Amino acid sequence: MNPYDESVAGIVLRVIAYVVLAPLAGGLLAGLDRKVSAWMQGRVGPPVVQPFYDVAKLLSKEKIAVNRYQNFFVFLFLLYMIFTGSLFFAGASILIVVFVLVLASLFFVLAGFSVNSPYSHLGAERELIQVLAYDPVIIILAIGFYVVTGTFNVGSIYQASREGFLVLHLPGIFAAYLYVLTIKFRKSPFDLSMSHHAHQEIVRGLTTEFSGPHLALIEIAHWYENILLLALIYLFFAFSPVIGVAVALIAYFAEVFVDNAFARVKWQVMLASTWVFTITAGVSNLIILHYLLRR
Amino acid sequence: MQPLHIIVFLILFPLLLAVASLAVRSLSVGRIAATPANALIAAGSILLLFLTGSEPIYFTVESSLLEHFILAAEIGMGLLVTYLGLNSKRYFIVFLGAVMTAMTAVFEIICPPAADAVHHLFIDRLSVIMALLIGILGTLIINYAIGYMEEYHEHHKEVKDRRRFFGFLMYLFLSSMFGLVFSNSLKWMLFFWEITTLCSFFLIGYRNDRESQDSAFRALWMNVLGGIAFSAGVAYLSLGTGIVDLDQMIKAGPAVAMLPAVLLAFAGLVKSAQMPFSTWLTGAMVAPTPVSALLHSSTMVKAGVYLLLKVSPILSGSPAGLCITSIGAITFLFASFIAVSQSDSKRVLAYSTISTLALIVMCAGVGTANAAWSALLLIIFHAVAKSLLFLCVGVIDYKLHSRDIEDMDFLIEKMPKVAAMMNIGIAGMFLAPFGMVISKAVTLKALVDIHPLLGVALAFGGGATTFFYAKWMGKTLMVTPRAENKEGAISSWEWVTLAGLSFLTIAVCLSFPLISSGLVDPYIALVYGASPTLEKSTLILIVVTMTSLLVIFPIGVIYNARHRDYRLVGPYLSGVNIDETSFAGAMGSKLYPDTRNYYLARWFGEPILLQGGLLCAGFFIIIMMGVVLL
Amino acid sequence: MSFLKKSPWLLHYNASSCNGCDFELFAALMPRYDPERFGVINTGNPKHADILLITGSMNVRNVEVVRNLYNQMPSPKVVVAVGICATSGCVFADAYNVLGGVDKVLPVDVYVLGCAVRPEAILDGILKAAQVLEEKYRAFQAGKTDKTEVPA
């Protein structure tokens, strides 16, 4: 059975499924994250649906703002995050998906910059360093897919992945991607710009000046992003849906484990280690592939 | 109206304006006359677009008088360079000037080549693209300069007012650029090339102080070195094969024309400020801003990559071509990294220019149809966005008395329109879905097809580019109720140009499918046989995303400016806010929060990285030369 | 149905406390007592918080700060005075700089007594505050908000 349908109806269905189901799945995963962290810390923890309570509560709060435009940037962040995720599930070019993902993250950064608050600015600067750290990896990811499958198109990559063992061709790039997932999921040791936990030396970092409904939108946008990131893991293992979903979930909970096990590091350590790991694992993978496939 | 008439008009009319600029006593007469004159030039380039088709047309200009004039002028330029070197006691330049004069004399007078060029001028889609850039951007920038130079002299009372000479140089430069892109005779092209070198020298040295002179002479010796390589290539080709025509050289192919092509490529590399020759461009930022905008981002440096693109079919696939691609990759990486640590906005723009040109050089070295396609798109998008950025920085420099990015806090409040336009330019440079990103996507594909490491260079350099532009953008978008509007005193010359360039930046991005199918594809199809395009779906996607952003953004901004359904509070400053912008400090003082950007100087500092870049690129230059000479 | 009761987020401010109540408060937020099972998160930011927990008494300096923090919180919001100093000033009430308890400055909704307050009592106070939040939410919905800002 080929669940991947190239027709317009298939695309529309997948996009609607993403737009409707991703926040639900993302919220559940966030709740499971908290439950598992609680279990690791020897306590009960909140109910698994707690993130939904949080978002609902935030949506019902009074609207306050520091300046006129910060909330518009948050709205753009959410809009383009949904857009890029929809592009991915519709099967568009992975390069465009990556670039629009960076665009969406940039709106979040600009939201932080637009407020004249030192904590917000520090959070925005750190977020930019995070982008500097992970941006090469996601482009190398796209390059890796292209070198193996000959196309940038997510739909075709998915087809190729169903037929071949993509992860066996791209182990280094997969490893590098897992490394930067810590940054993207905002988990210690790389949760420099904002953190869901109490330990934040710059108050709430990038989200300091956002409250109420707009904080809720940021949270929902992060859920959309998380589902997109997990779907990228699935793309490596599409030959078996069960294994694909399993690896994605294992990766997610491994991140939760790492989050609980490590303290936050300085940006120098994050940037240096990410780039070194990217070059060692990802670039060497590409070079080996290039010479293997040329024959 | 024949294309040839317009070409001649475009070359000679600015020349006339240049002379008039020197002759006319009164500046105000000059200013009033300039606008319609500039409009004529721009109209000429646009008219060329509609008068010509995809097929190149060649013209012969039989005139021994002209040939003698060009020869005399070339020798004159060589002597001028020697004189300039003697005058300033820079003996390396004296040496170079002497070599330049000697080469011209020897090869032209003593051993005249058997044949003169068959076709002296030509026009094809690439020339039309370049002519449009020169004609539209050039005239807009000269218009801007009218208002800008007035202020320049008010601010710098110590600089001698040589505005007539400035006007002369700018128009002479326009004329020679038109000549360059329409020349099919390599001798003519060399002639126009040298004129641009000299214009650049005098314009960089406009301020006539120590720093400007040092930068001007550095630009001079590097570009004269390139010019010597150029003339060596031309001489070698004509003495060896009798070919003096550019199109014939390309047709002759690598078997015959490899060494000349590499020598011409060397000249192109120097002109487009690739490493190890990038320091002339960063030094040239001492020039007045219109000079930086015109010469050092949108036109003269584009002449370098234009030449590289032209000879790229010869170099494609060869070791020399690989060397050029490597030089481009190294320059791209190092220039993007260095730009992270710079806070002088003109320097950031200079390094950004160098890195974009490096991308184009990478594509030229690769020489496939895809690569050339993306190179052309890069040229177009970059020229428009970068000139806009330079001109915005020029205006900001005088209103805020600083061109340091750290002083551009709250720009959106202090100078809303200028900040908006500058952000359009910045967005055009690195943000999806605008121009550069489309080009980057295509470039990535073209480069990865050759070797994935090139794509890796693009990935890392692209990340650095996002970093330094995003933090600049963020700095200007800081909002506070405290800032006062300083936009009032901007002259209408400057407004018109800024608005025009902003509109162009957006228009060029939106109409990119049209530009691609109308201008770029036919040229690529002609030269490389295949006409690459993006997948239709990707194309539609890009345009849809762009349009959505361009529609949503202004609507959102206007809506948020008028509509307020929230309670306004101060930022979180640990509870010691005094009012919306200040907080209570120690000893009862009132302080304002102030943050600086990250510059990561220890990681991306200029001294080490520049040395590294110069060494690595220099290494490849030596290999490139060795490969062809041995 | 509001979810404020299910997700009460805290902001803790030490007005002029001897830190005794603060120790106990942080103890109450630790895994042993696990307030997160009620959805409680200690945010350090008034803009994210629903419940303002104040320890220690009000004096001339911290009046402004407390006001600032309260004003930067979005409605509906609740103030909890933790400890006897926050309630009335206790033994320090007659000092020259002490104004008294928190209710001299802000509208307090829950008083948690003790010196130092026991963690169980603090948790109880937080949960009671969550109840008050519910009622305030209903008023907020109906458009009848109480003081959103405390003027200078």
PDB file of N, CA, C and O in Angstrom, chain B residues 560-587:
ATOM      1  N   ASN B 560      -1.416  47.051  13.131  1.00  0.00           N
ATOM      2  CA  ASN B 560      -0.910  47.158  14.489  1.00  0.00           C
ATOM      3  C   ASN B 560      -0.594  48.595  14.882  1.00  0.00           C
ATOM      4  O   ASN B 560      -0.611  48.936  16.059  1.00  0.00           O
ATOM      5  N   ALA B 561      -0.329  49.423  13.884  1.00  0.00           N
ATOM      6  CA  ALA B 561      -0.050  50.817  14.212  1.00  0.00           C
ATOM      7  C   ALA B 561      -1.319  51.514  14.675  1.00  0.00           C
ATOM      8  O   ALA B 561      -1.277  52.401  15.521  1.00  0.00           O
ATOM      9  N   ARG B 562      -2.456  51.094  14.101  1.00  0.00           N
ATOM     10  CA  ARG B 562      -3.685  51.810  14.421  1.00  0.00           C
ATOM     11  C   ARG B 562      -4.475  51.169  15.549  1.00  0.00           C
ATOM     12  O   ARG B 562      -5.139  51.826  16.314  1.00  0.00           O
ATOM     13  N   HIS B 563      -4.407  49.856  15.607  1.00  0.00           N
ATOM     14  CA  HIS B 563      -5.345  49.102  16.419  1.00  0.00           C
ATOM     15  C   HIS B 563      -4.677  48.688  17.713  1.00  0.00           C
ATOM     16  O   HIS B 563      -3.629  48.080  17.695  1.00  0.00           O
ATOM     17  N   ARG B 564      -5.290  49.038  18.842  1.00  0.00           N
ATOM     18  CA  ARG B 564      -4.647  48.663  20.096  1.00  0.00           C
ATOM     19  C   ARG B 564      -5.651  48.054  21.027  1.00  0.00           C
ATOM     20  O   ARG B 564      -6.496  48.759  21.575  1.00  0.00           O
ATOM     21  N   ASP B 565      -5.540  46.735  21.243  1.00  0.00           N
ATOM     22  CA  ASP B 565      -6.494  46.119  22.158  1.00  0.00           C
ATOM     23  C   ASP B 565      -5.776  45.519  23.345  1.00  0.00           C
ATOM     24  O   ASP B 565      -6.216  44.559  23.939  1.00  0.00           O
ATOM     25  N   TYR B 566      -4.621  46.082  23.680  1.00  0.00           N
ATOM     26  CA  TYR B 566      -3.856  45.502  24.768  1.00  0.00           C
ATOM     27  C   TYR B 566      -3.471  46.635  25.723  1.00  0.00           C
ATOM     28  O   TYR B 566      -3.525  47.809  25.395  1.00  0.00           O
ATOM     29  N   ARG B 567      -3.050  46.208  26.915  1.00  0.00           N
ATOM     30  CA  ARG B 567      -2.595  47.194  27.893  1.00  0.00           C
ATOM     31  C   ARG B 567      -1.088  47.344  27.720  1.00  0.00           C
ATOM     32  O   ARG B 567      -0.377  46.357  27.604  1.00  0.00           O
ATOM     33  N   LEU B 568      -0.625  48.572  27.705  1.00  0.00           N
ATOM     34  CA  LEU B 568       0.803  48.796  27.502  1.00  0.00           C
ATOM     35  C   LEU B 568       1.525  48.747  28.844  1.00  0.00           C
ATOM     36  O   LEU B 568       1.136  49.421  29.790  1.00  0.00           O
ATOM     37  N   VAL B 569       2.571  47.939  28.922  1.00  0.00           N
ATOM     38  CA  VAL B 569       3.381  47.887  30.142  1.00  0.00           C
ATOM     39  C   VAL B 569       4.836  48.074  29.753  1.00  0.00           C
ATOM     40  O   VAL B 569       5.187  48.026  28.583  1.00  0.00           O
ATOM     41  N   GLY B 570       5.649  48.271  30.759  1.00  0.00           N
ATOM     42  CA  GLY B 570       7.062  48.417  30.486  1.00  0.00           C
ATOM     43  C   GLY B 570       7.732  47.060  30.331  1.00  0.00           C
ATOM     44  O   GLY B 570       7.154  46.027  30.654  1.00  0.00           O
ATOM     45  N   PRO B 571       8.981  47.066  29.844  1.00  0.00           N
ATOM     46  CA  PRO B 571       9.698  45.788  29.755  1.00  0.00           C
ATOM     47  C   PRO B 571      10.064  45.292  31.146  1.00  0.00           C
ATOM     48  O   PRO B 571      10.068  46.076  32.096  1.00  0.00           O
ATOM     49  N   TYR B 572      10.382  44.023  31.261  1.00  0.00           N
ATOM     50  CA  TYR B 572      10.729  43.484  32.565  1.00  0.00           C
ATOM     51  C   TYR B 572      12.153  43.889  32.905  1.00  0.00           C
ATOM     52  O   TYR B 572      13.095  43.476  32.238  1.00  0.00           O
ATOM     53  N   LEU B 573      12.294  44.705  33.923  1.00  0.00           N
ATOM     54  CA  LEU B 573      13.630  45.140  34.338  1.00  0.00           C
ATOM     55  C   LEU B 573      13.759  44.906  35.819  1.00  0.00           C
ATOM     56  O   LEU B 573      14.140  45.793  36.586  1.00  0.00           O
ATOM     57  N   SER B 574      13.409  43.703  36.241  1.00  0.00           N
ATOM     58  CA  SER B 574      13.483  43.284  37.641  1.00  0.00           C
ATOM     59  C   SER B 574      12.659  44.188  38.539  1.00  0.00           C
ATOM     60  O   SER B 574      12.960  44.335  39.712  1.00  0.00           O
ATOM     61  N   GLY B 575      11.642  44.789  37.997  1.00  0.00           N
ATOM     62  CA  GLY B 575      10.712  45.533  38.828  1.00  0.00           C
ATOM     63  C   GLY B 575      11.134  46.945  39.167  1.00  0.00           C
ATOM     64  O   GLY B 575      10.447  47.637  39.914  1.00  0.00           O
ATOM     65  N   VAL B 576      12.266  47.414  38.640  1.00  0.00           N
ATOM     66  CA  VAL B 576      12.666  48.769  39.010  1.00  0.00           C
ATOM     67  C   VAL B 576      12.429  49.756  37.875  1.00  0.00           C
ATOM     68  O   VAL B 576      13.123  50.758  37.758  1.00  0.00           O
ATOM     69  N   ASN B 577      11.419  49.498  37.065  1.00  0.00           N
ATOM     70  CA  ASN B 577      11.084  50.447  35.996  1.00  0.00           C
ATOM     71  C   ASN B 577      10.672  51.779  36.582  1.00  0.00           C
ATOM     72  O   ASN B 577       9.968  51.836  37.580  1.00  0.00           O
ATOM     73  N   ILE B 578      11.101  52.836  35.949  1.00  0.00           N
ATOM     74  CA  ILE B 578      10.618  54.161  36.329  1.00  0.00           C
ATOM     75  C   ILE B 578       9.491  54.559  35.402  1.00  0.00           C
ATOM     76  O   ILE B 578       8.411  54.920  35.826  1.00  0.00           O
ATOM     77  N   ASP B 579       9.743  54.521  34.118  1.00  0.00           N
ATOM     78  CA  ASP B 579       8.648  54.675  33.162  1.00  0.00           C
ATOM     79  C   ASP B 579       8.859  53.642  32.068  1.00  0.00           C
ATOM     80  O   ASP B 579       9.574  52.675  32.278  1.00  0.00           O
ATOM     81  N   GLU B 580       8.266  53.871  30.878  1.00  0.00           N
ATOM     82  CA  GLU B 580       8.344  52.794  29.883  1.00  0.00           C
ATOM     83  C   GLU B 580       9.742  52.525  29.381  1.00  0.00           C
ATOM     84  O   GLU B 580       9.982  51.511  28.739  1.00  0.00           O
ATOM     85  N   THR B 581      10.643  53.459  29.563  1.00  0.00           N
ATOM     86  CA  THR B 581      11.945  53.246  28.939  1.00  0.00           C
ATOM     87  C   THR B 581      13.097  53.241  29.921  1.00  0.00           C
ATOM     88  O   THR B 581      14.200  52.873  29.562  1.00  0.00           O
ATOM     89  N   SER B 582      12.893  53.683  31.142  1.00  0.00           N
ATOM     90  CA  SER B 582      14.049  53.803  32.030  1.00  0.00           C
ATOM     91  C   SER B 582      13.849  52.971  33.290  1.00  0.00           C
ATOM     92  O   SER B 582      12.759  52.497  33.569  1.00  0.00           O
ATOM     93  N   PHE B 583      14.931  52.807  34.007  1.00  0.00           N
ATOM     94  CA  PHE B 583      14.834  52.088  35.273  1.00  0.00           C
ATOM     95  C   PHE B 583      15.744  52.749  36.297  1.00  0.00           C
ATOM     96  O   PHE B 583      16.636  53.519  35.954  1.00  0.00           O
ATOM     97  N   ALA B 584      15.464  52.421  37.561  1.00  0.00           N
ATOM     98  CA  ALA B 584      16.202  53.056  38.645  1.00  0.00           C
ATOM     99  C   ALA B 584      17.508  52.331  38.867  1.00  0.00           C
ATOM    100  O   ALA B 584      17.546  51.135  39.090  1.00  0.00           O
ATOM    101  N   GLY B 585      18.603  53.073  38.834  1.00  0.00           N
ATOM    102  CA  GLY B 585      19.896  52.463  39.085  1.00  0.00           C
ATOM    103  C   GLY B 585      20.351  52.762  40.491  1.00  0.00           C
ATOM    104  O   GLY B 585      19.578  53.205  41.341  1.00  0.00           O
ATOM    105  N   ALA B 586      21.638  52.534  40.738  1.00  0.00           N
ATOM    106  CA  ALA B 586      22.173  52.782  42.064  1.00  0.00           C
ATOM    107  C   ALA B 586      22.187  54.276  42.329  1.00  0.00           C
ATOM    108  O   ALA B 586      22.223  55.088  41.413  1.00  0.00           O
ATOM    109  N   MET B 587      22.200  54.643  43.604  1.00  0.00           N
ATOM    110  CA  MET B 587      22.302  56.051  44.021  1.00  0.00           C
ATOM    111  C   MET B 587      21.203  56.906  43.401  1.00  0.00           C
ATOM    112  O   MET B 587      21.427  58.061  43.071  1.00  0.00           O
TER     113      MET B 587
END
